[in-house]
PDB file of C-alpha atoms in Angstrom:
ATOM      1  CA  UNK A   1     -54.727 -44.554 176.667  1.00  0.00           C
ATOM      2  CA  UNK A   2     -52.164 -46.567 174.738  1.00  0.00           C
ATOM      3  CA  UNK A   3     -48.532 -45.517 174.926  1.00  0.00           C
ATOM      4  CA  UNK A   4     -47.223 -43.564 171.960  1.00  0.00           C
ATOM      5  CA  UNK A   5     -44.658 -45.592 169.971  1.00  0.00           C
ATOM      6  CA  UNK A   6     -41.129 -44.259 170.005  1.00  0.00           C
ATOM      7  CA  UNK A   7     -40.671 -44.286 166.239  1.00  0.00           C
ATOM      8  CA  UNK A   8     -38.318 -41.621 164.933  1.00  0.00           C
ATOM      9  CA  UNK A   9     -40.057 -38.586 163.432  1.00  0.00           C
ATOM     10  CA  UNK A  10     -38.024 -36.478 161.007  1.00  0.00           C
ATOM     11  CA  UNK A  11     -39.131 -32.849 160.808  1.00  0.00           C
ATOM     12  CA  UNK A  12     -38.296 -31.116 157.519  1.00  0.00           C
ATOM     13  CA  UNK A  13     -38.365 -27.352 157.154  1.00  0.00           C
ATOM     14  CA  UNK A  14     -37.585 -25.515 153.922  1.00  0.00           C
ATOM     15  CA  UNK A  15     -36.470 -21.919 154.319  1.00  0.00           C
ATOM     16  CA  UNK A  16     -36.017 -19.163 151.783  1.00  0.00           C
ATOM     17  CA  UNK A  17     -35.300 -15.925 153.633  1.00  0.00           C
ATOM     18  CA  UNK A  18     -37.495 -17.105 156.496  1.00  0.00           C
ATOM     19  CA  UNK A  19     -35.118 -16.210 159.332  1.00  0.00           C
ATOM     20  CA  UNK A  20     -37.739 -14.115 161.168  1.00  0.00           C
ATOM     21  CA  UNK A  21     -39.961 -17.156 161.716  1.00  0.00           C
ATOM     22  CA  UNK A  22     -37.337 -19.638 162.850  1.00  0.00           C
ATOM     23  CA  UNK A  23     -37.063 -18.736 166.554  1.00  0.00           C
ATOM     24  CA  UNK A  24     -40.707 -19.626 167.212  1.00  0.00           C
ATOM     25  CA  UNK A  25     -40.836 -22.571 164.809  1.00  0.00           C
ATOM     26  CA  UNK A  26     -37.684 -24.252 166.118  1.00  0.00           C
ATOM     27  CA  UNK A  27     -38.342 -23.532 169.786  1.00  0.00           C
ATOM     28  CA  UNK A  28     -41.796 -25.117 169.414  1.00  0.00           C
ATOM     29  CA  UNK A  29     -40.125 -28.249 168.045  1.00  0.00           C
ATOM     30  CA  UNK A  30     -37.689 -28.432 170.936  1.00  0.00           C
ATOM     31  CA  UNK A  31     -40.638 -28.260 173.355  1.00  0.00           C
ATOM     32  CA  UNK A  32     -42.427 -31.259 171.844  1.00  0.00           C
ATOM     33  CA  UNK A  33     -43.550 -33.994 174.227  1.00  0.00           C
ATOM     34  CA  UNK A  34     -42.771 -36.602 171.572  1.00  0.00           C
ATOM     35  CA  UNK A  35     -39.380 -38.242 171.132  1.00  0.00           C
ATOM     36  CA  UNK A  36     -37.262 -39.175 169.266  1.00  0.00           C
ATOM     37  CA  UNK A  37     -37.077 -36.373 166.721  1.00  0.00           C
ATOM     38  CA  UNK A  38     -34.564 -35.286 164.134  1.00  0.00           C
ATOM     39  CA  UNK A  39     -34.855 -31.803 162.652  1.00  0.00           C
ATOM     40  CA  UNK A  40     -33.690 -31.092 159.111  1.00  0.00           C
ATOM     41  CA  UNK A  41     -33.623 -27.593 157.653  1.00  0.00           C
ATOM     42  CA  UNK A  42     -33.067 -27.182 153.918  1.00  0.00           C
ATOM     43  CA  UNK A  43     -32.054 -23.630 153.060  1.00  0.00           C
ATOM     44  CA  UNK A  44     -32.688 -22.335 149.549  1.00  0.00           C
ATOM     45  CA  UNK A  45     -29.854 -19.788 149.375  1.00  0.00           C
ATOM     46  CA  UNK A  46     -31.303 -17.391 151.940  1.00  0.00           C
ATOM     47  CA  UNK A  47     -29.672 -13.987 152.259  1.00  0.00           C
ATOM     48  CA  UNK A  48     -31.166 -13.023 155.607  1.00  0.00           C
ATOM     49  CA  UNK A  49     -28.815 -14.861 157.953  1.00  0.00           C
ATOM     50  CA  UNK A  50     -30.890 -18.041 158.188  1.00  0.00           C
ATOM     51  CA  UNK A  51     -27.905 -20.392 157.979  1.00  0.00           C
ATOM     52  CA  UNK A  52     -25.809 -18.429 160.461  1.00  0.00           C
ATOM     53  CA  UNK A  53     -28.703 -18.271 162.927  1.00  0.00           C
ATOM     54  CA  UNK A  54     -29.353 -22.014 162.823  1.00  0.00           C
ATOM     55  CA  UNK A  55     -25.664 -22.883 163.114  1.00  0.00           C
ATOM     56  CA  UNK A  56     -25.310 -20.577 166.115  1.00  0.00           C
ATOM     57  CA  UNK A  57     -28.547 -21.194 168.014  1.00  0.00           C
ATOM     58  CA  UNK A  58     -29.539 -24.736 166.983  1.00  0.00           C
ATOM     59  CA  UNK A  59     -26.376 -26.737 166.261  1.00  0.00           C
ATOM     60  CA  UNK A  60     -28.360 -29.972 166.596  1.00  0.00           C
ATOM     61  CA  UNK A  61     -30.376 -29.182 163.481  1.00  0.00           C
ATOM     62  CA  UNK A  62     -29.244 -31.015 160.341  1.00  0.00           C
ATOM     63  CA  UNK A  63     -28.626 -28.240 157.826  1.00  0.00           C
ATOM     64  CA  UNK A  64     -28.601 -28.574 154.040  1.00  0.00           C
ATOM     65  CA  UNK A  65     -27.455 -25.509 152.096  1.00  0.00           C
ATOM     66  CA  UNK A  66     -28.499 -25.057 148.473  1.00  0.00           C
ATOM     67  CA  UNK A  67     -26.520 -22.742 146.168  1.00  0.00           C
ATOM     68  CA  UNK A  68     -29.755 -21.288 144.750  1.00  0.00           C
ATOM     69  CA  UNK A  69     -33.484 -21.383 145.355  1.00  0.00           C
ATOM     70  CA  UNK A  70     -34.447 -24.888 144.248  1.00  0.00           C
ATOM     71  CA  UNK A  71     -38.078 -24.381 145.201  1.00  0.00           C
ATOM     72  CA  UNK A  72     -40.213 -25.889 147.931  1.00  0.00           C
ATOM     73  CA  UNK A  73     -40.697 -29.256 146.234  1.00  0.00           C
ATOM     74  CA  UNK A  74     -37.110 -30.100 145.366  1.00  0.00           C
ATOM     75  CA  UNK A  75     -35.836 -28.886 148.737  1.00  0.00           C
ATOM     76  CA  UNK A  76     -38.350 -31.047 150.595  1.00  0.00           C
ATOM     77  CA  UNK A  77     -37.324 -34.017 148.473  1.00  0.00           C
ATOM     78  CA  UNK A  78     -33.713 -33.427 149.497  1.00  0.00           C
ATOM     79  CA  UNK A  79     -34.746 -33.489 153.140  1.00  0.00           C
ATOM     80  CA  UNK A  80     -36.916 -36.583 152.755  1.00  0.00           C
ATOM     81  CA  UNK A  81     -34.076 -38.505 151.105  1.00  0.00           C
ATOM     82  CA  UNK A  82     -31.687 -38.013 154.019  1.00  0.00           C
ATOM     83  CA  UNK A  83     -34.333 -38.347 156.736  1.00  0.00           C
ATOM     84  CA  UNK A  84     -34.212 -41.498 158.838  1.00  0.00           C
ATOM     85  CA  UNK A  85     -37.660 -41.333 160.403  1.00  0.00           C
ATOM     86  CA  UNK A  86     -40.577 -43.738 160.112  1.00  0.00           C
ATOM     87  CA  UNK A  87     -42.681 -40.583 159.957  1.00  0.00           C
ATOM     88  CA  UNK A  88     -41.836 -37.274 158.327  1.00  0.00           C
ATOM     89  CA  UNK A  89     -43.366 -33.969 159.350  1.00  0.00           C
ATOM     90  CA  UNK A  90     -43.280 -31.411 156.548  1.00  0.00           C
ATOM     91  CA  UNK A  91     -43.404 -28.075 158.337  1.00  0.00           C
ATOM     92  CA  UNK A  92     -43.417 -24.497 157.104  1.00  0.00           C
ATOM     93  CA  UNK A  93     -41.075 -22.182 159.022  1.00  0.00           C
ATOM     94  CA  UNK A  94     -44.006 -19.810 159.646  1.00  0.00           C
ATOM     95  CA  UNK A  95     -45.819 -22.456 161.715  1.00  0.00           C
ATOM     96  CA  UNK A  96     -45.363 -22.980 165.430  1.00  0.00           C
ATOM     97  CA  UNK A  97     -46.733 -26.098 167.081  1.00  0.00           C
ATOM     98  CA  UNK A  98     -48.302 -26.758 170.452  1.00  0.00           C
ATOM     99  CA  UNK A  99     -46.034 -28.970 172.509  1.00  0.00           C
ATOM    100  CA  UNK A 100     -48.094 -32.136 171.948  1.00  0.00           C
ATOM    101  CA  UNK A 101     -48.748 -31.673 168.204  1.00  0.00           C
ATOM    102  CA  UNK A 102     -46.413 -34.429 167.040  1.00  0.00           C
ATOM    103  CA  UNK A 103     -47.521 -36.811 169.796  1.00  0.00           C
ATOM    104  CA  UNK A 104     -51.185 -36.363 168.825  1.00  0.00           C
ATOM    105  CA  UNK A 105     -50.475 -36.670 165.101  1.00  0.00           C
ATOM    106  CA  UNK A 106     -48.406 -39.845 165.512  1.00  0.00           C
ATOM    107  CA  UNK A 107     -51.049 -41.377 167.757  1.00  0.00           C
ATOM    108  CA  UNK A 108     -53.620 -40.778 165.007  1.00  0.00           C
ATOM    109  CA  UNK A 109     -51.369 -42.235 162.303  1.00  0.00           C
ATOM    110  CA  UNK A 110     -50.678 -45.317 164.410  1.00  0.00           C
ATOM    111  CA  UNK A 111     -54.397 -46.026 164.833  1.00  0.00           C
ATOM    112  CA  UNK A 112     -54.572 -47.555 161.348  1.00  0.00           C
ATOM    113  CA  UNK A 113     -51.821 -48.709 159.005  1.00  0.00           C
ATOM    114  CA  UNK A 114     -53.426 -47.212 155.866  1.00  0.00           C
ATOM    115  CA  UNK A 115     -53.404 -43.680 157.265  1.00  0.00           C
ATOM    116  CA  UNK A 116     -50.697 -42.108 155.146  1.00  0.00           C
ATOM    117  CA  UNK A 117     -51.089 -38.421 156.022  1.00  0.00           C
ATOM    118  CA  UNK A 118     -52.293 -36.574 159.119  1.00  0.00           C
ATOM    119  CA  UNK A 119     -53.426 -32.964 159.461  1.00  0.00           C
ATOM    120  CA  UNK A 120     -53.862 -31.115 162.712  1.00  0.00           C
ATOM    121  CA  UNK A 121     -55.928 -28.009 163.339  1.00  0.00           C
ATOM    122  CA  UNK A 122     -53.946 -24.965 162.228  1.00  0.00           C
ATOM    123  CA  UNK A 123     -55.163 -21.629 163.562  1.00  0.00           C
ATOM    124  CA  UNK A 124     -54.080 -18.227 162.299  1.00  0.00           C
ATOM    125  CA  UNK A 125     -51.107 -16.948 164.276  1.00  0.00           C
ATOM    126  CA  UNK A 126     -52.330 -13.358 164.132  1.00  0.00           C
ATOM    127  CA  UNK A 127     -55.825 -14.246 165.362  1.00  0.00           C
ATOM    128  CA  UNK A 128     -55.879 -17.669 167.038  1.00  0.00           C
ATOM    129  CA  UNK A 129     -59.677 -17.568 167.239  1.00  0.00           C
ATOM    130  CA  UNK A 130     -59.795 -18.149 163.466  1.00  0.00           C
ATOM    131  CA  UNK A 131     -58.982 -21.238 161.435  1.00  0.00           C
ATOM    132  CA  UNK A 132     -56.145 -21.461 158.925  1.00  0.00           C
ATOM    133  CA  UNK A 133     -56.745 -25.041 157.751  1.00  0.00           C
ATOM    134  CA  UNK A 134     -58.310 -28.290 158.904  1.00  0.00           C
ATOM    135  CA  UNK A 135     -57.346 -30.209 155.784  1.00  0.00           C
ATOM    136  CA  UNK A 136     -57.800 -29.789 152.042  1.00  0.00           C
ATOM    137  CA  UNK A 137     -61.095 -29.949 150.166  1.00  0.00           C
ATOM    138  CA  UNK A 138     -61.184 -30.456 146.391  1.00  0.00           C
ATOM    139  CA  UNK A 139     -64.351 -29.170 144.741  1.00  0.00           C
ATOM    140  CA  UNK A 140     -66.043 -30.581 141.635  1.00  0.00           C
ATOM    141  CA  UNK A 141     -64.276 -27.811 139.713  1.00  0.00           C
ATOM    142  CA  UNK A 142     -60.943 -29.159 141.036  1.00  0.00           C
ATOM    143  CA  UNK A 143     -60.534 -25.955 142.990  1.00  0.00           C
ATOM    144  CA  UNK A 144     -58.525 -26.751 146.122  1.00  0.00           C
ATOM    145  CA  UNK A 145     -59.467 -25.042 149.386  1.00  0.00           C
ATOM    146  CA  UNK A 146     -58.193 -25.092 152.936  1.00  0.00           C
ATOM    147  CA  UNK A 147     -61.177 -26.362 154.882  1.00  0.00           C
ATOM    148  CA  UNK A 148     -62.558 -23.785 157.301  1.00  0.00           C
ATOM    149  CA  UNK A 149     -60.061 -21.079 156.370  1.00  0.00           C
ATOM    150  CA  UNK A 150     -60.989 -17.731 157.913  1.00  0.00           C
ATOM    151  CA  UNK A 151     -63.883 -19.136 159.930  1.00  0.00           C
ATOM    152  CA  UNK A 152     -64.119 -18.477 163.684  1.00  0.00           C
ATOM    153  CA  UNK A 153     -63.124 -21.629 165.562  1.00  0.00           C
ATOM    154  CA  UNK A 154     -66.391 -22.511 167.297  1.00  0.00           C
ATOM    155  CA  UNK A 155     -65.759 -26.226 167.578  1.00  0.00           C
ATOM    156  CA  UNK A 156     -67.286 -27.057 164.199  1.00  0.00           C
ATOM    157  CA  UNK A 157     -64.164 -29.057 163.301  1.00  0.00           C
ATOM    158  CA  UNK A 158     -63.623 -30.729 166.653  1.00  0.00           C
ATOM    159  CA  UNK A 159     -63.997 -34.345 165.588  1.00  0.00           C
ATOM    160  CA  UNK A 160     -61.432 -36.567 163.985  1.00  0.00           C
ATOM    161  CA  UNK A 161     -62.391 -37.279 160.389  1.00  0.00           C
ATOM    162  CA  UNK A 162     -61.087 -38.239 157.021  1.00  0.00           C
ATOM    163  CA  UNK A 163     -60.395 -35.421 154.552  1.00  0.00           C
ATOM    164  CA  UNK A 164     -59.369 -35.342 150.914  1.00  0.00           C
ATOM    165  CA  UNK A 165     -55.887 -34.085 151.703  1.00  0.00           C
ATOM    166  CA  UNK A 166     -53.494 -32.373 154.065  1.00  0.00           C
ATOM    167  CA  UNK A 167     -51.820 -28.976 153.849  1.00  0.00           C
ATOM    168  CA  UNK A 168     -48.023 -29.089 153.614  1.00  0.00           C
ATOM    169  CA  UNK A 169     -47.861 -26.259 156.148  1.00  0.00           C
ATOM    170  CA  UNK A 170     -47.813 -29.026 158.782  1.00  0.00           C
ATOM    171  CA  UNK A 171     -48.230 -32.495 157.333  1.00  0.00           C
ATOM    172  CA  UNK A 172     -47.276 -35.750 159.040  1.00  0.00           C
ATOM    173  CA  UNK A 173     -46.501 -38.410 156.421  1.00  0.00           C
ATOM    174  CA  UNK A 174     -45.893 -42.097 156.861  1.00  0.00           C
ATOM    175  CA  UNK A 175     -42.577 -43.061 155.258  1.00  0.00           C
ATOM    176  CA  UNK A 176     -44.138 -46.157 153.685  1.00  0.00           C
ATOM    177  CA  UNK A 177     -46.735 -43.965 151.977  1.00  0.00           C
ATOM    178  CA  UNK A 178     -44.151 -41.543 150.607  1.00  0.00           C
ATOM    179  CA  UNK A 179     -42.121 -44.379 149.135  1.00  0.00           C
ATOM    180  CA  UNK A 180     -45.229 -45.922 147.583  1.00  0.00           C
ATOM    181  CA  UNK A 181     -46.480 -42.761 145.860  1.00  0.00           C
ATOM    182  CA  UNK A 182     -43.218 -41.272 144.608  1.00  0.00           C
ATOM    183  CA  UNK A 183     -42.897 -40.953 140.839  1.00  0.00           C
ATOM    184  CA  UNK A 184     -39.602 -40.842 138.958  1.00  0.00           C
ATOM    185  CA  UNK A 185     -37.842 -40.684 142.317  1.00  0.00           C
ATOM    186  CA  UNK A 186     -39.740 -37.574 143.438  1.00  0.00           C
ATOM    187  CA  UNK A 187     -41.995 -37.396 146.492  1.00  0.00           C
ATOM    188  CA  UNK A 188     -43.179 -33.857 145.776  1.00  0.00           C
ATOM    189  CA  UNK A 189     -43.382 -33.126 142.057  1.00  0.00           C
ATOM    190  CA  UNK A 190     -40.484 -30.865 141.130  1.00  0.00           C
ATOM    191  CA  UNK A 191     -42.321 -29.595 138.039  1.00  0.00           C
ATOM    192  CA  UNK A 192     -44.469 -27.662 140.511  1.00  0.00           C
ATOM    193  CA  UNK A 193     -41.558 -25.745 142.118  1.00  0.00           C
ATOM    194  CA  UNK A 194     -44.007 -24.649 144.844  1.00  0.00           C
ATOM    195  CA  UNK A 195     -47.758 -24.370 145.589  1.00  0.00           C
ATOM    196  CA  UNK A 196     -50.464 -27.045 145.314  1.00  0.00           C
ATOM    197  CA  UNK A 197     -47.823 -29.746 145.755  1.00  0.00           C
ATOM    198  CA  UNK A 198     -49.729 -30.866 148.856  1.00  0.00           C
ATOM    199  CA  UNK A 199     -52.951 -31.290 146.850  1.00  0.00           C
ATOM    200  CA  UNK A 200     -51.043 -33.340 144.287  1.00  0.00           C
ATOM    201  CA  UNK A 201     -49.413 -35.525 146.951  1.00  0.00           C
ATOM    202  CA  UNK A 202     -52.764 -36.102 148.663  1.00  0.00           C
ATOM    203  CA  UNK A 203     -54.396 -37.002 145.338  1.00  0.00           C
ATOM    204  CA  UNK A 204     -51.682 -39.536 144.533  1.00  0.00           C
ATOM    205  CA  UNK A 205     -51.978 -41.022 148.008  1.00  0.00           C
ATOM    206  CA  UNK A 206     -55.729 -41.448 147.575  1.00  0.00           C
ATOM    207  CA  UNK A 207     -55.320 -43.062 144.149  1.00  0.00           C
ATOM    208  CA  UNK A 208     -53.006 -45.602 145.737  1.00  0.00           C
ATOM    209  CA  UNK A 209     -55.340 -46.455 148.589  1.00  0.00           C
ATOM    210  CA  UNK A 210     -53.951 -44.318 151.412  1.00  0.00           C
ATOM    211  CA  UNK A 211     -56.106 -42.298 153.806  1.00  0.00           C
ATOM    212  CA  UNK A 212     -55.691 -38.673 154.867  1.00  0.00           C
ATOM    213  CA  UNK A 213     -57.006 -37.912 158.355  1.00  0.00           C
ATOM    214  CA  UNK A 214     -57.606 -34.703 160.293  1.00  0.00           C
ATOM    215  CA  UNK A 215     -57.232 -34.729 164.072  1.00  0.00           C
ATOM    216  CA  UNK A 216     -58.395 -31.619 165.970  1.00  0.00           C
ATOM    217  CA  UNK A 217     -56.264 -32.160 169.064  1.00  0.00           C
ATOM    218  CA  UNK A 218     -52.980 -31.569 167.186  1.00  0.00           C
ATOM    219  CA  UNK A 219     -52.877 -27.779 167.131  1.00  0.00           C
ATOM    220  CA  UNK A 220     -50.531 -25.320 165.444  1.00  0.00           C
ATOM    221  CA  UNK A 221     -50.459 -21.642 164.483  1.00  0.00           C
ATOM    222  CA  UNK A 222     -49.754 -20.522 160.924  1.00  0.00           C
ATOM    223  CA  UNK A 223     -48.538 -16.992 160.195  1.00  0.00           C
ATOM    224  CA  UNK A 224     -49.976 -16.948 156.681  1.00  0.00           C
ATOM    225  CA  UNK A 225     -49.825 -13.480 155.111  1.00  0.00           C
ATOM    226  CA  UNK A 226     -52.784 -13.916 152.744  1.00  0.00           C
ATOM    227  CA  UNK A 227     -56.082 -15.747 152.783  1.00  0.00           C
ATOM    228  CA  UNK A 228     -58.941 -16.770 150.554  1.00  0.00           C
ATOM    229  CA  UNK A 229     -60.769 -13.633 149.468  1.00  0.00           C
ATOM    230  CA  UNK A 230     -57.834 -11.191 149.423  1.00  0.00           C
ATOM    231  CA  UNK A 231     -56.368 -12.285 146.090  1.00  0.00           C
ATOM    232  CA  UNK A 232     -54.757  -8.922 145.400  1.00  0.00           C
ATOM    233  CA  UNK A 233     -52.312  -9.563 148.245  1.00  0.00           C
ATOM    234  CA  UNK A 234     -51.073 -12.796 146.673  1.00  0.00           C
ATOM    235  CA  UNK A 235     -47.824 -12.165 144.746  1.00  0.00           C
ATOM    236  CA  UNK A 236     -48.046 -12.687 140.990  1.00  0.00           C
ATOM    237  CA  UNK A 237     -45.439 -15.443 140.971  1.00  0.00           C
ATOM    238  CA  UNK A 238     -47.561 -17.426 143.424  1.00  0.00           C
ATOM    239  CA  UNK A 239     -50.662 -16.961 141.287  1.00  0.00           C
ATOM    240  CA  UNK A 240     -48.785 -18.181 138.206  1.00  0.00           C
ATOM    241  CA  UNK A 241     -47.379 -21.258 139.943  1.00  0.00           C
ATOM    242  CA  UNK A 242     -50.777 -22.002 141.447  1.00  0.00           C
ATOM    243  CA  UNK A 243     -52.538 -21.901 138.062  1.00  0.00           C
ATOM    244  CA  UNK A 244     -49.826 -23.923 136.324  1.00  0.00           C
ATOM    245  CA  UNK A 245     -49.887 -26.540 139.054  1.00  0.00           C
ATOM    246  CA  UNK A 246     -53.676 -26.825 138.966  1.00  0.00           C
ATOM    247  CA  UNK A 247     -53.467 -28.144 135.425  1.00  0.00           C
ATOM    248  CA  UNK A 248     -50.403 -30.286 136.078  1.00  0.00           C
ATOM    249  CA  UNK A 249     -52.075 -32.090 138.974  1.00  0.00           C
ATOM    250  CA  UNK A 250     -55.225 -32.646 136.906  1.00  0.00           C
ATOM    251  CA  UNK A 251     -53.194 -33.948 133.969  1.00  0.00           C
ATOM    252  CA  UNK A 252     -51.434 -36.447 136.205  1.00  0.00           C
ATOM    253  CA  UNK A 253     -54.135 -37.607 138.583  1.00  0.00           C
ATOM    254  CA  UNK A 254     -57.631 -37.082 137.207  1.00  0.00           C
ATOM    255  CA  UNK A 255     -59.577 -39.919 135.587  1.00  0.00           C
ATOM    256  CA  UNK A 256     -62.523 -39.835 133.209  1.00  0.00           C
ATOM    257  CA  UNK A 257     -64.582 -41.869 135.690  1.00  0.00           C
ATOM    258  CA  UNK A 258     -64.276 -38.972 138.151  1.00  0.00           C
ATOM    259  CA  UNK A 259     -64.339 -36.165 135.585  1.00  0.00           C
ATOM    260  CA  UNK A 260     -67.582 -37.239 133.895  1.00  0.00           C
ATOM    261  CA  UNK A 261     -69.939 -36.611 136.878  1.00  0.00           C
ATOM    262  CA  UNK A 262     -68.324 -33.197 137.403  1.00  0.00           C
ATOM    263  CA  UNK A 263     -68.003 -32.202 133.747  1.00  0.00           C
ATOM    264  CA  UNK A 264     -70.661 -29.478 133.708  1.00  0.00           C
ATOM    265  CA  UNK A 265     -69.246 -27.750 136.794  1.00  0.00           C
ATOM    266  CA  UNK A 266     -65.683 -28.172 135.555  1.00  0.00           C
ATOM    267  CA  UNK A 267     -66.323 -26.733 132.082  1.00  0.00           C
ATOM    268  CA  UNK A 268     -68.252 -23.806 133.525  1.00  0.00           C
ATOM    269  CA  UNK A 269     -65.411 -23.022 135.889  1.00  0.00           C
ATOM    270  CA  UNK A 270     -62.807 -23.252 133.124  1.00  0.00           C
ATOM    271  CA  UNK A 271     -64.737 -20.854 130.864  1.00  0.00           C
ATOM    272  CA  UNK A 272     -65.105 -18.311 133.664  1.00  0.00           C
ATOM    273  CA  UNK A 273     -61.457 -18.755 134.597  1.00  0.00           C
ATOM    274  CA  UNK A 274     -60.288 -18.171 131.026  1.00  0.00           C
ATOM    275  CA  UNK A 275     -62.362 -15.012 130.754  1.00  0.00           C
ATOM    276  CA  UNK A 276     -60.984 -13.757 134.047  1.00  0.00           C
ATOM    277  CA  UNK A 277     -57.406 -14.417 132.947  1.00  0.00           C
ATOM    278  CA  UNK A 278     -57.830 -12.657 129.593  1.00  0.00           C
ATOM    279  CA  UNK A 279     -59.493  -9.538 130.965  1.00  0.00           C
ATOM    280  CA  UNK A 280     -58.267  -9.222 134.552  1.00  0.00           C
ATOM    281  CA  UNK A 281     -54.916 -10.998 134.902  1.00  0.00           C
ATOM    282  CA  UNK A 282     -53.332 -11.476 131.462  1.00  0.00           C
ATOM    283  CA  UNK A 283     -49.962 -12.117 133.131  1.00  0.00           C
ATOM    284  CA  UNK A 284     -51.349 -15.576 133.965  1.00  0.00           C
ATOM    285  CA  UNK A 285     -51.238 -16.529 130.281  1.00  0.00           C
ATOM    286  CA  UNK A 286     -47.564 -17.287 130.916  1.00  0.00           C
ATOM    287  CA  UNK A 287     -48.660 -20.087 133.238  1.00  0.00           C
ATOM    288  CA  UNK A 288     -50.750 -21.666 130.475  1.00  0.00           C
ATOM    289  CA  UNK A 289     -47.747 -21.692 128.148  1.00  0.00           C
ATOM    290  CA  UNK A 290     -45.725 -23.321 130.926  1.00  0.00           C
ATOM    291  CA  UNK A 291     -48.323 -26.096 131.127  1.00  0.00           C
ATOM    292  CA  UNK A 292     -47.987 -26.696 127.377  1.00  0.00           C
ATOM    293  CA  UNK A 293     -44.204 -26.832 127.686  1.00  0.00           C
ATOM    294  CA  UNK A 294     -44.351 -29.264 130.616  1.00  0.00           C
ATOM    295  CA  UNK A 295     -47.108 -31.431 129.131  1.00  0.00           C
ATOM    296  CA  UNK A 296     -44.825 -34.278 127.902  1.00  0.00           C
ATOM    297  CA  UNK A 297     -43.157 -34.598 131.309  1.00  0.00           C
ATOM    298  CA  UNK A 298     -46.502 -34.488 133.109  1.00  0.00           C
ATOM    299  CA  UNK A 299     -47.862 -37.166 130.782  1.00  0.00           C
ATOM    300  CA  UNK A 300     -44.956 -39.489 131.583  1.00  0.00           C
ATOM    301  CA  UNK A 301     -45.589 -38.976 135.280  1.00  0.00           C
ATOM    302  CA  UNK A 302     -49.278 -39.645 134.738  1.00  0.00           C
ATOM    303  CA  UNK A 303     -48.476 -43.063 133.305  1.00  0.00           C
ATOM    304  CA  UNK A 304     -46.426 -43.903 136.379  1.00  0.00           C
ATOM    305  CA  UNK A 305     -49.194 -42.770 138.730  1.00  0.00           C
ATOM    306  CA  UNK A 306     -52.063 -44.488 136.958  1.00  0.00           C
ATOM    307  CA  UNK A 307     -50.124 -47.753 136.701  1.00  0.00           C
ATOM    308  CA  UNK A 308     -49.828 -47.766 140.506  1.00  0.00           C
ATOM    309  CA  UNK A 309     -53.425 -46.692 141.235  1.00  0.00           C
ATOM    310  CA  UNK A 310     -55.265 -49.263 143.349  1.00  0.00           C
ATOM    311  CA  UNK A 311     -58.684 -47.667 143.924  1.00  0.00           C
ATOM    312  CA  UNK A 312     -61.529 -48.481 141.565  1.00  0.00           C
ATOM    313  CA  UNK A 313     -62.680 -46.164 138.817  1.00  0.00           C
ATOM    314  CA  UNK A 314     -65.038 -43.565 140.214  1.00  0.00           C
ATOM    315  CA  UNK A 315     -64.109 -44.332 143.828  1.00  0.00           C
ATOM    316  CA  UNK A 316     -62.717 -40.842 144.428  1.00  0.00           C
ATOM    317  CA  UNK A 317     -65.789 -38.971 143.213  1.00  0.00           C
ATOM    318  CA  UNK A 318     -67.090 -38.597 146.773  1.00  0.00           C
ATOM    319  CA  UNK A 319     -64.022 -36.527 147.637  1.00  0.00           C
ATOM    320  CA  UNK A 320     -65.026 -33.812 145.222  1.00  0.00           C
ATOM    321  CA  UNK A 321     -67.839 -33.010 147.662  1.00  0.00           C
ATOM    322  CA  UNK A 322     -65.854 -32.404 150.871  1.00  0.00           C
ATOM    323  CA  UNK A 323     -64.969 -34.564 153.903  1.00  0.00           C
ATOM    324  CA  UNK A 324     -66.711 -37.468 155.599  1.00  0.00           C
ATOM    325  CA  UNK A 325     -66.747 -38.944 159.093  1.00  0.00           C
ATOM    326  CA  UNK A 326     -63.688 -40.894 160.245  1.00  0.00           C
TER     327      UNK A 326
END
């Protein structure tokens, strides 16, 4: 087996009152077999002692303190800008990694220069026999799903393969890719604030010719508090951001050549979704008004993205079906 290159990996965690998760997350980073690493924690004005804990227990962590909650996207961008690594691992504080996660992920990324993003196999922390995510699938309806979420881990995702995208819960990104796909100086779109930013980043990467790859031997454990199918447990603010960001990412990234073959499914989904919003969750109407307000900014970003797109028209249509072999 080839030696793993000793390129610096910068790990970026964004915390907002996530103190309870940090002992396991940070200790798992300090146990990694890969070196060199730098660890950056961006704190969004936590009030639970996050900053004090990190300063006391992990003085080697680079700490950025925000005066207010800037959101997941802007805080990650802050971390990316100061990071020195050739690779950047975006990591949620509620994820702990097996000791060879980074080594396995870097080895996968190094296998081909056009691999821009790498996903490992994330299992649920509360029941490690079940899958949290093995990458992102985007359906014809543009509904984004974590592949395999909630399924028992029976080895059905035990081969390395290309996927549409990678969850930002634990996402290894090539620095060159991040620089290539940024728009208006932003790596993650700050219009999103949080949620679906990983789908958007993956979509941009694909438009610009980068590959997203899942490797099953990089394993982590995600302490997610809600899953597909238990929507009532998802806080309203998350549901609003998620809906708003669905339309923003479509406005910026989608192309008629890929919409046309999916139009029937997409229109059917939108009609059902609108009916659901009106009769079951009218609070989500606020998200639709947000989309209207942000439309001019999203349109400007769309121009920047489409000008840099390198893949042919219609080339992404296969990704609205699921994954394919690596």
